[in-house]
Amino acid sequence: MSYSSLSCQRFEFGGFSRSEHARYSVIGVPYDFTSTYRPGSRFGPNAIREASINLEAYCLRNMFDVEDVPIEDLGDLNVLTDAGATTDLLQKVVAEVVSENKFPIVLGGEHTITYGSVRAFDETALISFDAHLDLRDEYLGNKLSHAAFMHRLCEFLGPERIFEIGSRAVCPEELNFAKETGVKYLTSRDVLKIGVTGVLSKLRDWASSFDRIYVTVDMDFLDPSYAPGVGNPVPEGLSPTMLLDMLQRICGPKVVGLDVVEVSPSYDSGLTAIQAANIVYNVIAFQEARQDSTKQERY
Ligand code: MN
Ligand code: MN
């Protein structure tokens, strides 16, 4: 059974047509049932799609035109209210996309969905850009929520395979868990202190042990002045320029998938969806340019 008949309707991303030769597959996941503060990220996928139509697809950072890249949009996953069932379904769809040698780009939806897409890969490591660690063992009695899914992924992947960047809204339980298990994280102030080069140096050392890396971007990584329309905005965030500078150097043959989550359009002026679509376009350009690793220095 193909993924399109399994659980997705078809849309188009940014005016690109579906192609059997696609190298990138966009999958919307309109799921926000465990959101605790400002719900509405179920409307995120289509807000990001709409924003993508009005952005230039030409990436000036590496002078690459994303319009030349075959991209398909599988539409939205038919989500259920249950986070476990929804993430299991997403895992199946992403696994099928990967089996066709396509790069999945998952649009959230709340951050819990990362628990579905990451499990579609064998032994991947995970880089998470997020104001939160999402490492609680449970939140409001829920063991699989957007505040606890990273704890579940620690159990699945092993804590050594997780690197979180931009942390600034944490609780003692999460800090203790990270310390005990060795989950790596850099706070937003750490990032400002050591700069993009310092972050990349730490990532390079860590990533050298792994063959595959999945990247998740929780939009609250960005400062609320850049991305106000998120479920749980946190002051003292970082800039889109820093994020894209890091992504440009992280992208390459090892990177196997991306998700962009937590856009909550009801609280947005449209800016957060634009940032999210811009991240997607840039990651595609970075991936395409970095497949030839001889062209640019890694990290
Ligand atoms: Mn998160
Ligand atoms: Mn967050």
Short mmCIF file of N, CA, C and O and ligand atoms in Angstrom, two decimals, residues 111 130 132 134 146 149 218 220 262, ligand 1:
data_model
loop_
_atom_site.label_atom_id
_atom_site.label_comp_id
_atom_site.label_asym_id
_atom_site.label_seq_id
_atom_site.Cartn_x
_atom_site.Cartn_y
_atom_site.Cartn_z
N HIS A 111 5.33 19.38 18.70
CA HIS A 111 6.64 18.75 18.62
C HIS A 111 6.59 17.23 18.83
O HIS A 111 7.51 16.52 18.41
N ASP A 130 15.45 24.22 19.88
CA ASP A 130 14.25 24.36 20.70
C ASP A 130 14.57 25.18 21.94
O ASP A 130 15.65 25.03 22.52
N HIS A 132 12.95 24.65 24.54
CA HIS A 132 12.65 23.67 25.59
C HIS A 132 13.46 22.39 25.38
O HIS A 132 13.82 22.05 24.26
N ASP A 134 12.09 19.45 26.44
CA ASP A 134 11.03 18.44 26.21
C ASP A 134 11.41 17.08 26.81
O ASP A 134 11.08 16.03 26.27
N HIS A 146 4.12 16.95 23.97
CA HIS A 146 5.19 17.78 23.39
C HIS A 146 6.19 18.24 24.45
O HIS A 146 7.23 18.77 24.10
N PHE A 149 8.17 14.13 24.88
CA PHE A 149 8.51 13.18 23.80
C PHE A 149 10.02 12.95 23.69
O PHE A 149 10.47 11.88 23.28
N ASP A 218 11.96 23.28 16.40
CA ASP A 218 10.79 23.83 17.10
C ASP A 218 10.91 25.34 16.93
O ASP A 218 11.92 25.95 17.33
N ASP A 220 9.94 27.79 18.41
CA ASP A 220 10.20 28.65 19.57
C ASP A 220 11.68 28.75 19.90
O ASP A 220 12.07 29.47 20.82
N GLU A 262 5.46 23.42 15.67
CA GLU A 262 4.95 24.36 16.68
C GLU A 262 4.55 25.73 16.14
O GLU A 262 4.39 26.68 16.91
MN MN B 1 9.72 21.39 21.59
#
